[in-house]
Amino acid sequence: MKPHDTIAYSALPSYEDGERIQRARAFYDAIKSRRTCREFSDRPVSRDIIESALLAAGTAPSGANHQPWHFAVITSTDRKRALREAAEAEEREFYAGKASQEWVDALAPLGTDEVKPYLETAPYLIVIFGQRRGGLYPGDNKQNYYVNESVGIATGFLIAALHDAGLATLTHTPNPMKFLNEICERPSHEKPAMVLVVGHPAPHATVPVHATIKKPLDQISSWL
Ligand code: IYR
């Protein structure tokens, strides 16, 4: 079989309509319990779970199917500490005046600040990179397309897979984040997209009420 050949579109199971409705609701019920976590426990998490979730992320649609992403999985104490120190240095500037007042005000209900102990506590920090160049096959050096969109979708899959496995996540976006290339030993044509903190919530973890307010259907959709 060559890449230009086709295969039958056969992967979808044939549910009854009622079952389809029930499954769609069940998925919504499951995913709506996801909460961004900002207090992690150091309880270990099996590497198998992370590998399966990364494989799930890797099935996301992408521009020209080039799969322009790289997931650097940090487990080493030293690298976590280096990442925390660099991220906190950026965040100190952000909260001390680099961010607009409007931005700081928007974050106030979340209670975020420049102190990020979870970057050392959580068992995994997955640093997600978008590859400006690459292609499908090892050694390819082609233009990649819709890199931000592709990486965003893959990250969504990753978060959903980890949530489904009963793990908590936090999308962390230090600003700027070029320092992540050095910590993760990634080439400069890769652009850091975000850090995904993964683990179990600390027993005392809380969630801001602000984060639990989700827009209703009539505010997020229109039917034409
Ligand atoms: N990167 C900062 C600030 C921050 C920005 C947004 I937009 C958030 O939704 C949350 C935080 C930080 O991590 O604190």
JSON list of N, CA, C and O in Angstrom, two decimals, residues 5 8 13 28 35 40 49 99 108 110 132 138 142 145 149 169 173 176 189 201 204 209:
[
{"chain": "A", "resi": 5, "resn": "ASP", "atom": "N", "xyz": [-2.68, 5.66, -2.13]},
{"chain": "A", "resi": 5, "resn": "ASP", "atom": "CA", "xyz": [-3.81, 4.73, -2.16]},
{"chain": "A", "resi": 5, "resn": "ASP", "atom": "C", "xyz": [-4.85, 5.15, -1.14]},
{"chain": "A", "resi": 5, "resn": "ASP", "atom": "O", "xyz": [-4.58, 6.01, -0.28]},
{"chain": "A", "resi": 8, "resn": "ALA", "atom": "N", "xyz": [-10.94, 1.88, 2.92]},
{"chain": "A", "resi": 8, "resn": "ALA", "atom": "CA", "xyz": [-12.35, 2.15, 3.21]},
{"chain": "A", "resi": 8, "resn": "ALA", "atom": "C", "xyz": [-12.48, 2.93, 4.52]},
{"chain": "A", "resi": 8, "resn": "ALA", "atom": "O", "xyz": [-11.73, 2.70, 5.46]},
{"chain": "A", "resi": 13, "resn": "PRO", "atom": "N", "xyz": [-18.25, 2.83, 14.63]},
{"chain": "A", "resi": 13, "resn": "PRO", "atom": "CA", "xyz": [-19.22, 1.80, 15.02]},
{"chain": "A", "resi": 13, "resn": "PRO", "atom": "C", "xyz": [-20.64, 2.23, 14.61]},
{"chain": "A", "resi": 13, "resn": "PRO", "atom": "O", "xyz": [-20.92, 3.42, 14.51]},
{"chain": "A", "resi": 28, "resn": "TYR", "atom": "N", "xyz": [-20.16, 14.52, 27.22]},
{"chain": "A", "resi": 28, "resn": "TYR", "atom": "CA", "xyz": [-20.27, 15.87, 27.81]},
{"chain": "A", "resi": 28, "resn": "TYR", "atom": "C", "xyz": [-20.19, 15.79, 29.34]},
{"chain": "A", "resi": 28, "resn": "TYR", "atom": "O", "xyz": [-19.45, 16.55, 29.97]},
{"chain": "A", "resi": 35, "resn": "ARG", "atom": "N", "xyz": [-11.34, 20.05, 35.46]},
{"chain": "A", "resi": 35, "resn": "ARG", "atom": "CA", "xyz": [-11.03, 21.33, 36.10]},
{"chain": "A", "resi": 35, "resn": "ARG", "atom": "C", "xyz": [-9.55, 21.57, 36.01]},
{"chain": "A", "resi": 35, "resn": "ARG", "atom": "O", "xyz": [-8.75, 20.67, 36.33]},
{"chain": "A", "resi": 40, "resn": "PHE", "atom": "N", "xyz": [-0.92, 20.56, 42.97]},
{"chain": "A", "resi": 40, "resn": "PHE", "atom": "CA", "xyz": [-0.69, 19.15, 42.63]},
{"chain": "A", "resi": 40, "resn": "PHE", "atom": "C", "xyz": [-0.05, 18.41, 43.78]},
{"chain": "A", "resi": 40, "resn": "PHE", "atom": "O", "xyz": [0.69, 18.98, 44.59]},
{"chain": "A", "resi": 49, "resn": "ILE", "atom": "N", "xyz": [0.38, 5.62, 31.24]},
{"chain": "A", "resi": 49, "resn": "ILE", "atom": "CA", "xyz": [-0.78, 6.51, 31.03]},
{"chain": "A", "resi": 49, "resn": "ILE", "atom": "C", "xyz": [-0.37, 7.67, 30.14]},
{"chain": "A", "resi": 49, "resn": "ILE", "atom": "O", "xyz": [-1.08, 8.04, 29.20]},
{"chain": "A", "resi": 99, "resn": "ALA", "atom": "N", "xyz": [2.26, 43.02, 32.23]},
{"chain": "A", "resi": 99, "resn": "ALA", "atom": "CA", "xyz": [0.88, 42.76, 31.78]},
{"chain": "A", "resi": 99, "resn": "ALA", "atom": "C", "xyz": [0.04, 44.02, 31.96]},
{"chain": "A", "resi": 99, "resn": "ALA", "atom": "O", "xyz": [0.26, 44.78, 32.91]},
{"chain": "A", "resi": 108, "resn": "ALA", "atom": "N", "xyz": [-7.65, 38.14, 38.10]},
{"chain": "A", "resi": 108, "resn": "ALA", "atom": "CA", "xyz": [-7.89, 38.24, 39.55]},
{"chain": "A", "resi": 108, "resn": "ALA", "atom": "C", "xyz": [-8.83, 37.15, 40.09]},
{"chain": "A", "resi": 108, "resn": "ALA", "atom": "O", "xyz": [-8.52, 36.54, 41.11]},
{"chain": "A", "resi": 110, "resn": "LEU", "atom": "N", "xyz": [-9.14, 34.22, 39.20]},
{"chain": "A", "resi": 110, "resn": "LEU", "atom": "CA", "xyz": [-8.48, 32.91, 39.20]},
{"chain": "A", "resi": 110, "resn": "LEU", "atom": "C", "xyz": [-7.45, 32.82, 40.33]},
{"chain": "A", "resi": 110, "resn": "LEU", "atom": "O", "xyz": [-7.00, 31.72, 40.69]},
{"chain": "A", "resi": 132, "resn": "ARG", "atom": "N", "xyz": [7.75, 24.37, 13.01]},
{"chain": "A", "resi": 132, "resn": "ARG", "atom": "CA", "xyz": [7.50, 25.19, 11.82]},
{"chain": "A", "resi": 132, "resn": "ARG", "atom": "C", "xyz": [7.85, 24.42, 10.56]},
{"chain": "A", "resi": 132, "resn": "ARG", "atom": "O", "xyz": [7.26, 24.61, 9.50]},
{"chain": "A", "resi": 138, "resn": "PRO", "atom": "N", "xyz": [10.50, 10.83, 9.18]},
{"chain": "A", "resi": 138, "resn": "PRO", "atom": "CA", "xyz": [11.74, 11.23, 9.85]},
{"chain": "A", "resi": 138, "resn": "PRO", "atom": "C", "xyz": [12.73, 11.78, 8.82]},
{"chain": "A", "resi": 138, "resn": "PRO", "atom": "O", "xyz": [12.90, 11.22, 7.74]},
{"chain": "A", "resi": 142, "resn": "LYS", "atom": "N", "xyz": [10.24, 19.77, 5.38]},
{"chain": "A", "resi": 142, "resn": "LYS", "atom": "CA", "xyz": [9.25, 20.48, 4.57]},
{"chain": "A", "resi": 142, "resn": "LYS", "atom": "C", "xyz": [8.58, 21.56, 5.38]},
{"chain": "A", "resi": 142, "resn": "LYS", "atom": "O", "xyz": [8.63, 21.54, 6.62]},
{"chain": "A", "resi": 145, "resn": "TYR", "atom": "N", "xyz": [2.10, 23.32, 7.99]},
{"chain": "A", "resi": 145, "resn": "TYR", "atom": "CA", "xyz": [0.96, 24.22, 7.78]},
{"chain": "A", "resi": 145, "resn": "TYR", "atom": "C", "xyz": [0.03, 24.20, 8.99]},
{"chain": "A", "resi": 145, "resn": "TYR", "atom": "O", "xyz": [-0.13, 23.17, 9.63]},
{"chain": "A", "resi": 149, "resn": "GLU", "atom": "N", "xyz": [-2.94, 25.76, 14.90]},
{"chain": "A", "resi": 149, "resn": "GLU", "atom": "CA", "xyz": [-4.24, 25.08, 14.96]},
{"chain": "A", "resi": 149, "resn": "GLU", "atom": "C", "xyz": [-4.03, 23.59, 15.26]},
{"chain": "A", "resi": 149, "resn": "GLU", "atom": "O", "xyz": [-4.72, 23.01, 16.11]},
{"chain": "A", "resi": 169, "resn": "THR", "atom": "N", "xyz": [-4.83, 18.31, 35.02]},
{"chain": "A", "resi": 169, "resn": "THR", "atom": "CA", "xyz": [-3.87, 19.04, 34.18]},
{"chain": "A", "resi": 169, "resn": "THR", "atom": "C", "xyz": [-3.98, 20.54, 34.43]},
{"chain": "A", "resi": 169, "resn": "THR", "atom": "O", "xyz": [-4.98, 21.03, 34.95]},
{"chain": "A", "resi": 173, "resn": "THR", "atom": "N", "xyz": [1.27, 28.86, 30.44]},
{"chain": "A", "resi": 173, "resn": "THR", "atom": "CA", "xyz": [1.85, 29.57, 29.30]},
{"chain": "A", "resi": 173, "resn": "THR", "atom": "C", "xyz": [2.73, 30.71, 29.79]},
{"chain": "A", "resi": 173, "resn": "THR", "atom": "O", "xyz": [2.29, 31.86, 29.80]},
{"chain": "A", "resi": 176, "resn": "PRO", "atom": "N", "xyz": [7.58, 35.54, 27.98]},
{"chain": "A", "resi": 176, "resn": "PRO", "atom": "CA", "xyz": [7.80, 34.69, 26.80]},
{"chain": "A", "resi": 176, "resn": "PRO", "atom": "C", "xyz": [8.31, 33.30, 27.22]},
{"chain": "A", "resi": 176, "resn": "PRO", "atom": "O", "xyz": [8.73, 33.12, 28.35]},
{"chain": "A", "resi": 189, "resn": "HIS", "atom": "N", "xyz": [13.79, 25.94, 15.46]},
{"chain": "A", "resi": 189, "resn": "HIS", "atom": "CA", "xyz": [12.63, 26.05, 14.56]},
{"chain": "A", "resi": 189, "resn": "HIS", "atom": "C", "xyz": [11.36, 25.49, 15.23]},
{"chain": "A", "resi": 189, "resn": "HIS", "atom": "O", "xyz": [10.28, 25.55, 14.66]},
{"chain": "A", "resi": 201, "resn": "PRO", "atom": "N", "xyz": [-4.37, 15.85, 41.83]},
{"chain": "A", "resi": 201, "resn": "PRO", "atom": "CA", "xyz": [-4.52, 17.07, 42.61]},
{"chain": "A", "resi": 201, "resn": "PRO", "atom": "C", "xyz": [-4.05, 16.85, 44.06]},
{"chain": "A", "resi": 201, "resn": "PRO", "atom": "O", "xyz": [-4.15, 15.73, 44.56]},
{"chain": "A", "resi": 204, "resn": "HIS", "atom": "N", "xyz": [-5.78, 19.12, 49.28]},
{"chain": "A", "resi": 204, "resn": "HIS", "atom": "CA", "xyz": [-6.43, 20.38, 49.64]},
{"chain": "A", "resi": 204, "resn": "HIS", "atom": "C", "xyz": [-6.73, 21.26, 48.42]},
{"chain": "A", "resi": 204, "resn": "HIS", "atom": "O", "xyz": [-7.11, 22.42, 48.58]},
{"chain": "A", "resi": 209, "resn": "VAL", "atom": "N", "xyz": [-14.42, 29.58, 41.73]},
{"chain": "A", "resi": 209, "resn": "VAL", "atom": "CA", "xyz": [-15.79, 29.49, 41.19]},
{"chain": "A", "resi": 209, "resn": "VAL", "atom": "C", "xyz": [-15.84, 30.07, 39.78]},
{"chain": "A", "resi": 209, "resn": "VAL", "atom": "O", "xyz": [-16.52, 29.55, 38.89]}
]
